[in-house]
Every structure is written in C-alpha cells, then in structure tokens.
Amino acid sequence: MLNILQKRWRAVKRMRANLLLVAAGIALILVAPIWRFAVAPALKVVATDMEQVLQYEGVLTYFVNPPDRQVPGAPPSRASVGITKTVRSEPLVSTAQTAVFKAETSIYDSASGQLISEGEHTYAVDRRTGEQVKSDLADRERSGYFIVFPFNTPRSSVPLWSELAGATFPAEFEGKTFAGGLATYRFSMSFADRPAAATPRGYPETIQGAPLKEWLEMSDVAVDDDVEVKPEYRCSQDTLLKVEPRMGTIVETSSGRDTVTLAVEDAGGNLLLSRALYTLEYKQTRESVKTMSAFAREEVSKLKLQFVYIPLGLLVLGLAVLMVGAFAGVKPAREAE
C-alpha cells in the first residue's frame, strides 16, 4: 500500500495542476476544524442589526388613581390595554464588545386607542455573553439578563433584570416546553414588596398629611395635616418566560403581573399605611409569539451555518478537491512507463 501511494505521489508531482489541487484540498480540510473551533465561536455574538416589535395584551387596574384623577368613593377601575415594545439595535454606537439597544414601550387603552403611558430606555449588553454591562452608552447601570438570555441557556437559575424594581432577581428554570412550535425552556421570576426603581408617573414624590389623607380617603392615619410626607413606592412582579436555549432568544412572555404599592412610615420606621395603587397583568399576543419564534429559528439557522454547514462543507469540498488532484488524469509511474 505504501509503495502504491509513493508511486501515485511521484506521478502527481509531475503534474503541476494536480499538485495544486492536492495542496488546495489539504488546505480546505485543515481549515474545516479551524473554522469550527476558532472562527465560528468568534462569530457567535449578540447581533447589532436587530429590530423586534413585541405586542402584548392585558388589563390595567387602578385601585388608587393619581391625586389629580382620584374620584372620592370610586371603585377600582379596570381597562383592557395593549402594549407595544420596540427593541432595536443601535449599530452606530455599538462596539465589538458591547451591543447597544434602545427599547420603547407604549401602553394604550385597547378600546379608545388613547395613550396611557410611554417610556424609553437604552441598554448595553456584552456581545459574548448577552449579559448587561456597566457602560456610558446605557441610560443607567444594570446587571443580569434582559434583552436576551445567555447562549446555551442553563437549566438553572438565571439573574433577570426587572426594570420595575431596578434590580436583578433569579429566574428559575421550570422545564421544557414549546412556544410557537419551537422547543424552549420555561423560566419564572417572582418577587414581592421591593422598593420601586422610580416614582410612578403621576404620583407624588412628597405630599402633606392633609391632602394625603384626603387622596387615600384615610382620615385616621396618624400623620399631622401640615407634615410633609415622602411616600415609599414598593413593587411586586411575577413573570413567566419561554426561551430558545441555544441563542437565548426570549420567544414568549406567557404571563406577567406588575403591582405597585404606596407605603408611609413614621420617623421610627413603623408602617402607618400601605395601599395598592395599580396592577398591570399582561401576556404576549399569539401573533407576536409567532414572529419571535420565526426570529429564533433564523438565529438558530445562522448558528448551524457557522458551526455545522460551513465546516462540513469545507471538509467535503477539501476531500473532493484532493481526490480530483490525486486521481484525475494521473497514472502511476509503472503504467506510464
């Protein structure tokens, strides 16, 4: 066998074109594992050309309206709402290490279309891990995961950012499930009675005792009428997410519930009153889930292209070129003589 290979190699060396083909085939075969284990992992990063428009439907319940809209004796008001959240990359300010995203959220009355509230935030994400990082490009310091989950999402607890509380809380893995026909992991995150990150829009940062008691219809609260009171706003949140694990794409928010509560304490830290202000319950619409599952499939396809199809294609092409160079038009030296 060795003698046969040596004869064929001598024959190949006499033919310049075949020698070049053999060299090219060997080079392609060597490039295949280099691509798989060096190039592909370097290309597995959070994209900077992403735009997602997410739609939710839900119910907003006000137990206590802001002071300028509170009607004495009025029962809790409930309204069906729609929520639009647009998340888009900011490629001009993103870097090789950090992806920057701008998220705009609007809540509107489903019946009238009237805008209830809107907000905008800028996030900075490590492109290698998907985790939020401290950056001057973001509008505040954040940690944990929010835009995406980690690549190869673990079946364990993942620190998830809450914009409502301005902190991270563990999102616990609850098992495998499907979203939009796509295999996903289910995660739940829940916390209660934590300080809110900001004063809710329309609610006072400070208020005197007399208007406070009038507003809340609680005349027996042990606060002097002329004392300046600084209410503390606290929040609770329950979220159920479905995540495509290979690329960490959040495919569906199955359910969410945000509650904001007002609390007042005396100088000694004793609780004087606690009142729930409002609750927002929501879930992602079916059409929005379909859109996100299609996006997640596209991301996985890109992953397979880099990790499977390109290195496999290089290997197959390299073998084919090598075989052509070694055999096409080549005769062993004994036969040529």
Short mmCIF file of C-alpha atoms in Angstrom, two decimals:
data_model
loop_
_atom_site.label_atom_id
_atom_site.label_comp_id
_atom_site.label_asym_id
_atom_site.label_seq_id
_atom_site.Cartn_x
_atom_site.Cartn_y
_atom_site.Cartn_z
CA MET A 1 0.00 0.00 0.00
CA LEU A 2 2.79 2.39 0.94
CA ASN A 3 4.57 1.60 -2.31
CA ILE A 4 1.40 2.36 -4.30
CA LEU A 5 0.91 5.69 -2.54
CA GLN A 6 4.52 6.64 -3.16
CA LYS A 7 4.18 5.89 -6.88
CA ARG A 8 0.99 7.94 -7.13
CA TRP A 9 2.56 10.84 -5.26
CA ARG A 10 5.52 10.86 -7.67
CA ALA A 11 3.06 10.86 -10.56
CA VAL A 12 1.07 13.75 -9.03
CA LYS A 13 4.23 15.80 -8.51
CA ARG A 14 4.98 15.58 -12.23
CA MET A 15 1.64 17.31 -12.99
CA ARG A 16 1.56 20.91 -11.76
CA ALA A 17 -2.24 21.33 -11.93
CA ASN A 18 -2.87 18.16 -9.95
CA LEU A 19 -0.26 19.14 -7.37
CA LEU A 20 -2.02 22.46 -6.85
CA LEU A 21 -5.37 20.68 -6.45
CA VAL A 22 -3.94 18.29 -3.85
CA ALA A 23 -2.46 21.22 -1.92
CA ALA A 24 -5.77 23.12 -2.10
CA GLY A 25 -7.69 20.04 -0.92
CA ILE A 26 -5.41 19.55 2.07
CA ALA A 27 -5.70 23.27 2.93
CA LEU A 28 -9.52 23.11 2.86
CA ILE A 29 -9.51 20.01 5.08
CA LEU A 30 -7.26 21.79 7.60
CA VAL A 31 -9.42 24.93 7.54
CA ALA A 32 -12.60 22.95 8.42
CA PRO A 33 -11.69 22.27 12.10
CA ILE A 34 -10.14 25.74 12.42
CA TRP A 35 -13.46 27.26 11.34
CA ARG A 36 -15.46 25.02 13.65
CA PHE A 37 -13.40 25.58 16.80
CA ALA A 38 -11.94 29.07 16.29
CA VAL A 39 -13.83 31.13 13.72
CA ALA A 40 -17.42 30.03 14.48
CA PRO A 41 -17.20 30.70 18.25
CA ALA A 42 -15.79 34.16 17.47
CA LEU A 43 -18.83 34.87 15.30
CA LYS A 44 -21.32 33.72 17.96
CA VAL A 45 -22.15 37.14 19.38
CA VAL A 46 -25.21 39.26 20.11
CA ALA A 47 -26.24 40.91 16.85
CA THR A 48 -26.13 44.67 16.32
CA ASP A 49 -28.69 44.71 13.48
CA MET A 50 -31.76 43.54 15.39
CA GLU A 51 -35.21 45.10 15.50
CA GLN A 52 -38.15 43.50 17.30
CA VAL A 53 -41.68 44.79 17.72
CA LEU A 54 -43.40 42.91 20.55
CA GLN A 55 -47.14 43.09 21.21
CA TYR A 56 -48.91 42.31 24.49
CA GLU A 57 -52.50 42.41 25.70
CA GLY A 58 -53.63 42.81 29.27
CA VAL A 59 -55.65 44.55 31.95
CA LEU A 60 -54.66 47.63 33.93
CA THR A 61 -56.44 48.00 37.29
CA TYR A 62 -56.22 51.24 39.28
CA PHE A 63 -57.07 50.86 42.96
CA VAL A 64 -55.97 54.43 43.69
CA ASN A 65 -55.60 56.90 40.84
CA PRO A 66 -53.02 59.71 40.93
CA PRO A 67 -54.26 62.61 43.09
CA ASP A 68 -55.40 64.74 40.15
CA ARG A 69 -57.57 61.88 38.81
CA GLN A 70 -58.84 60.32 42.01
CA VAL A 71 -62.63 60.41 42.48
CA PRO A 72 -63.74 60.03 46.13
CA GLY A 73 -65.54 56.75 46.75
CA ALA A 74 -64.83 55.45 43.24
CA PRO A 75 -64.33 51.67 42.94
CA PRO A 76 -61.22 50.24 41.28
CA SER A 77 -61.15 50.98 37.55
CA ARG A 78 -60.21 48.31 35.03
CA ALA A 79 -59.22 48.82 31.42
CA SER A 80 -58.17 46.43 28.70
CA VAL A 81 -54.82 47.62 27.39
CA GLY A 82 -52.42 46.92 24.58
CA ILE A 83 -48.67 47.18 25.00
CA THR A 84 -46.17 47.73 22.20
CA LYS A 85 -42.49 47.26 22.93
CA THR A 86 -39.95 48.02 20.23
CA VAL A 87 -36.38 46.84 20.75
CA ARG A 88 -33.84 47.94 18.17
CA SER A 89 -30.07 47.81 17.91
CA GLU A 90 -28.02 50.98 17.85
CA PRO A 91 -25.22 49.90 15.46
CA LEU A 92 -23.59 53.34 15.24
CA VAL A 93 -22.74 53.34 18.95
CA SER A 94 -22.30 49.58 19.44
CA THR A 95 -18.78 48.20 19.59
CA ALA A 96 -17.08 44.86 19.02
CA GLN A 97 -17.55 44.13 22.74
CA THR A 98 -20.85 45.85 23.54
CA ALA A 99 -24.20 45.83 21.76
CA VAL A 100 -26.45 48.81 22.50
CA PHE A 101 -30.24 48.56 22.31
CA LYS A 102 -33.00 51.12 22.62
CA ALA A 103 -36.35 49.90 23.95
CA GLU A 104 -39.52 51.97 23.62
CA THR A 105 -42.69 50.88 25.44
CA SER A 106 -46.19 52.27 24.98
CA ILE A 107 -49.31 51.30 26.92
CA TYR A 108 -52.64 52.33 25.41
CA ASP A 109 -56.33 51.76 26.02
CA SER A 110 -57.48 48.94 23.75
CA ALA A 111 -60.96 50.39 23.29
CA SER A 112 -60.15 54.04 22.61
CA GLY A 113 -56.53 53.81 21.50
CA GLN A 114 -55.65 56.55 23.98
CA LEU A 115 -52.05 56.52 25.16
CA ILE A 116 -51.79 55.75 28.88
CA SER A 117 -48.03 55.81 29.34
CA GLU A 118 -44.80 55.51 27.42
CA GLY A 119 -41.13 55.13 28.23
CA GLU A 120 -37.73 54.67 26.64
CA HIS A 121 -34.54 53.03 27.92
CA THR A 122 -31.10 52.27 26.50
CA TYR A 123 -29.34 49.02 27.35
CA ALA A 124 -25.72 47.88 26.97
CA VAL A 125 -25.11 44.15 26.51
CA ASP A 126 -21.91 42.10 26.41
CA ARG A 127 -21.87 40.64 22.90
CA ARG A 128 -20.13 37.42 24.03
CA THR A 129 -22.43 36.58 26.93
CA GLY A 130 -25.67 38.53 26.43
CA GLU A 131 -25.34 39.91 29.97
CA GLN A 132 -25.91 43.59 30.66
CA VAL A 133 -22.77 45.56 31.48
CA LYS A 134 -21.88 48.87 33.06
CA SER A 135 -21.46 51.34 30.22
CA ASP A 136 -21.73 55.05 29.50
CA LEU A 137 -23.78 54.01 26.46
CA ALA A 138 -26.69 52.85 28.69
CA ASP A 139 -29.09 55.22 30.46
CA ARG A 140 -28.37 53.61 33.83
CA GLU A 141 -26.22 50.90 35.40
CA ARG A 142 -27.78 47.45 35.04
CA SER A 143 -26.81 43.82 35.54
CA GLY A 144 -28.15 40.36 34.73
CA TYR A 145 -30.04 39.45 31.57
CA PHE A 146 -32.92 41.31 29.95
CA ILE A 147 -32.71 41.68 26.15
CA VAL A 148 -31.55 38.07 25.70
CA PHE A 149 -30.74 35.10 27.92
CA PRO A 150 -27.24 33.56 27.89
CA PHE A 151 -26.14 31.47 24.93
CA ASN A 152 -26.62 27.77 25.71
CA THR A 153 -29.06 28.81 28.43
CA PRO A 154 -28.52 26.64 31.53
CA ARG A 155 -31.28 24.61 33.14
CA SER A 156 -30.83 26.53 36.35
CA SER A 157 -31.36 29.95 37.85
CA VAL A 158 -30.56 32.96 35.64
CA PRO A 159 -30.30 36.52 37.05
CA LEU A 160 -33.06 38.50 35.32
CA TRP A 161 -33.28 42.29 35.36
CA SER A 162 -36.50 43.97 36.49
CA GLU A 163 -36.98 47.50 35.18
CA LEU A 164 -39.78 47.95 37.70
CA ALA A 165 -37.51 47.33 40.70
CA GLY A 166 -34.20 48.35 39.14
CA ALA A 167 -32.52 45.14 40.31
CA THR A 168 -31.99 41.51 39.31
CA PHE A 169 -33.90 38.54 40.66
CA PRO A 170 -33.44 34.82 39.97
CA ALA A 171 -35.45 33.44 37.07
CA GLU A 172 -35.88 29.77 37.91
CA PHE A 173 -35.81 27.02 35.27
CA GLU A 174 -39.12 25.14 35.33
CA GLY A 175 -38.74 22.68 32.47
CA LYS A 176 -39.02 22.29 28.73
CA THR A 177 -41.99 23.49 26.73
CA PHE A 178 -42.96 24.88 23.31
CA ALA A 179 -43.64 28.39 22.05
CA GLY A 180 -44.83 28.96 18.51
CA GLY A 181 -43.97 25.35 17.72
CA LEU A 182 -40.38 25.87 18.88
CA ALA A 183 -38.72 23.92 21.69
CA THR A 184 -38.00 26.28 24.59
CA TYR A 185 -37.12 26.44 28.27
CA ARG A 186 -39.65 27.88 30.71
CA PHE A 187 -38.41 30.34 33.36
CA SER A 188 -40.33 32.09 36.13
CA MET A 189 -39.26 35.15 38.08
CA SER A 190 -41.13 36.42 41.13
CA PHE A 191 -40.53 38.93 43.91
CA ALA A 192 -42.71 40.91 46.29
CA ASP A 193 -42.62 44.14 48.25
CA ARG A 194 -39.36 45.56 46.92
CA PRO A 195 -38.56 49.29 46.51
CA ALA A 196 -39.67 50.57 43.11
CA ALA A 197 -36.93 51.95 40.86
CA ALA A 198 -38.79 55.24 40.31
CA THR A 199 -41.84 57.16 41.44
CA PRO A 200 -44.77 56.04 39.25
CA ARG A 201 -45.83 58.64 36.71
CA GLY A 202 -48.48 60.97 38.10
CA TYR A 203 -47.96 60.01 41.74
CA PRO A 204 -46.38 62.44 44.22
CA GLU A 205 -42.81 62.28 45.47
CA THR A 206 -43.84 64.28 48.52
CA ILE A 207 -47.25 65.28 49.87
CA GLN A 208 -48.56 66.90 53.04
CA GLY A 209 -50.58 64.93 55.57
CA ALA A 210 -53.95 66.59 54.90
CA PRO A 211 -54.05 66.05 51.11
CA LEU A 212 -52.58 62.56 51.62
CA LYS A 213 -55.49 61.54 53.85
CA GLU A 214 -57.98 63.15 51.50
CA TRP A 215 -56.47 61.45 48.47
CA LEU A 216 -56.42 57.99 50.06
CA GLU A 217 -59.68 58.56 51.97
CA MET A 218 -57.94 57.52 55.18
CA SER A 219 -58.69 60.25 57.70
CA ASP A 220 -57.48 58.18 60.67
CA VAL A 221 -53.83 57.91 59.52
CA ALA A 222 -51.53 59.10 62.30
CA VAL A 223 -49.95 61.89 60.24
CA ASP A 224 -50.27 65.57 61.11
CA ASP A 225 -52.03 67.59 58.44
CA ASP A 226 -49.14 70.03 57.92
CA VAL A 227 -46.35 67.43 57.94
CA GLU A 228 -44.51 66.81 54.67
CA VAL A 229 -44.67 63.10 53.86
CA LYS A 230 -42.39 61.24 51.43
CA PRO A 231 -44.26 58.11 50.33
CA GLU A 232 -42.32 54.95 49.59
CA TYR A 233 -43.34 53.12 46.44
CA ARG A 234 -42.89 49.37 46.50
CA CYS A 235 -43.45 46.80 43.81
CA SER A 236 -44.12 43.13 43.18
CA GLN A 237 -43.66 41.22 39.95
CA ASP A 238 -44.41 37.79 38.52
CA THR A 239 -43.11 36.85 35.07
CA LEU A 240 -43.21 33.63 33.06
CA LEU A 241 -40.90 33.45 30.03
CA LYS A 242 -40.13 30.90 27.31
CA VAL A 243 -36.58 30.99 25.97
CA GLU A 244 -34.93 29.34 22.96
CA PRO A 245 -31.83 27.97 24.74
CA ARG A 246 -29.18 27.82 22.01
CA MET A 247 -29.18 31.54 21.24
CA GLY A 248 -31.02 32.77 24.35
CA THR A 249 -33.88 34.39 22.42
CA ILE A 250 -36.89 35.24 24.60
CA VAL A 251 -39.67 33.84 22.43
CA GLU A 252 -42.68 34.45 24.67
CA THR A 253 -43.79 36.25 27.79
CA SER A 254 -46.55 33.84 28.76
CA SER A 255 -47.75 35.97 31.64
CA GLY A 256 -46.73 38.99 33.63
CA ARG A 257 -48.12 40.79 36.63
CA ASP A 258 -46.73 44.09 37.98
CA THR A 259 -48.12 45.64 41.16
CA VAL A 260 -47.13 48.98 42.70
CA THR A 261 -47.96 49.83 46.32
CA LEU A 262 -47.67 53.04 48.34
CA ALA A 263 -46.36 52.86 51.91
CA VAL A 264 -45.91 55.53 54.56
CA GLU A 265 -43.77 55.10 57.67
CA ASP A 266 -43.29 57.30 60.71
CA ALA A 267 -39.93 58.66 61.86
CA GLY A 268 -39.22 55.42 63.73
CA GLY A 269 -39.75 53.25 60.66
CA ASN A 270 -43.13 51.96 61.77
CA LEU A 271 -45.61 51.33 58.94
CA LEU A 272 -48.52 53.76 59.07
CA LEU A 273 -50.31 52.73 55.89
CA SER A 274 -49.96 50.55 52.81
CA ARG A 275 -52.20 50.82 49.77
CA ALA A 276 -52.03 49.02 46.43
CA LEU A 277 -52.08 51.65 43.68
CA TYR A 278 -52.36 49.65 40.48
CA THR A 279 -51.76 46.26 38.89
CA LEU A 280 -50.85 45.54 35.28
CA GLU A 281 -51.49 41.99 34.03
CA TYR A 282 -50.32 41.11 30.53
CA LYS A 283 -49.26 38.39 28.11
CA GLN A 284 -47.72 38.35 24.67
CA THR A 285 -50.13 38.07 21.77
CA ARG A 286 -50.23 34.91 19.69
CA GLU A 287 -49.11 36.73 16.52
CA SER A 288 -46.19 38.28 18.37
CA VAL A 289 -45.12 34.84 19.63
CA LYS A 290 -45.19 33.53 16.04
CA THR A 291 -42.99 36.43 14.95
CA MET A 292 -40.49 35.79 17.73
CA SER A 293 -40.39 32.04 17.11
CA ALA A 294 -39.58 32.76 13.43
CA PHE A 295 -36.81 35.13 14.55
CA ALA A 296 -35.45 32.49 16.97
CA ARG A 297 -35.42 29.87 14.18
CA GLU A 298 -33.48 32.26 11.97
CA GLU A 299 -30.91 32.81 14.73
CA VAL A 300 -30.51 29.04 15.20
CA SER A 301 -30.11 28.63 11.42
CA LYS A 302 -27.25 31.13 11.49
CA LEU A 303 -25.71 29.17 14.34
CA LYS A 304 -25.93 25.88 12.42
CA LEU A 305 -24.46 27.55 9.34
CA GLN A 306 -21.35 28.62 11.24
CA PHE A 307 -20.88 25.54 13.43
CA VAL A 308 -22.09 22.73 11.15
CA TYR A 309 -22.66 23.51 7.49
CA ILE A 310 -19.64 25.68 6.72
CA PRO A 311 -17.01 23.40 8.37
CA LEU A 312 -18.71 20.31 6.93
CA GLY A 313 -18.83 21.94 3.51
CA LEU A 314 -15.14 22.83 3.73
CA LEU A 315 -14.29 19.26 4.70
CA VAL A 316 -16.34 17.71 1.88
CA LEU A 317 -15.01 20.18 -0.68
CA GLY A 318 -11.46 19.61 0.51
CA LEU A 319 -11.81 15.81 0.15
CA ALA A 320 -13.35 16.22 -3.29
CA VAL A 321 -10.58 18.53 -4.50
CA LEU A 322 -7.95 16.22 -3.01
CA MET A 323 -9.40 13.20 -4.79
CA VAL A 324 -9.56 15.06 -8.11
CA GLY A 325 -5.98 16.18 -7.74
CA ALA A 326 -4.79 12.69 -6.78
CA PHE A 327 -6.61 10.70 -9.47
CA ALA A 328 -7.85 12.81 -12.38
CA GLY A 329 -5.52 12.17 -15.30
CA VAL A 330 -2.86 10.70 -13.06
CA LYS A 331 -1.28 7.33 -13.87
CA PRO A 332 1.19 5.57 -11.62
CA ALA A 333 4.77 5.70 -12.79
CA ARG A 334 4.86 1.97 -13.73
CA GLU A 335 1.88 2.31 -16.03
CA ALA A 336 3.28 5.49 -17.60
CA GLU A 337 6.50 3.73 -18.44
#
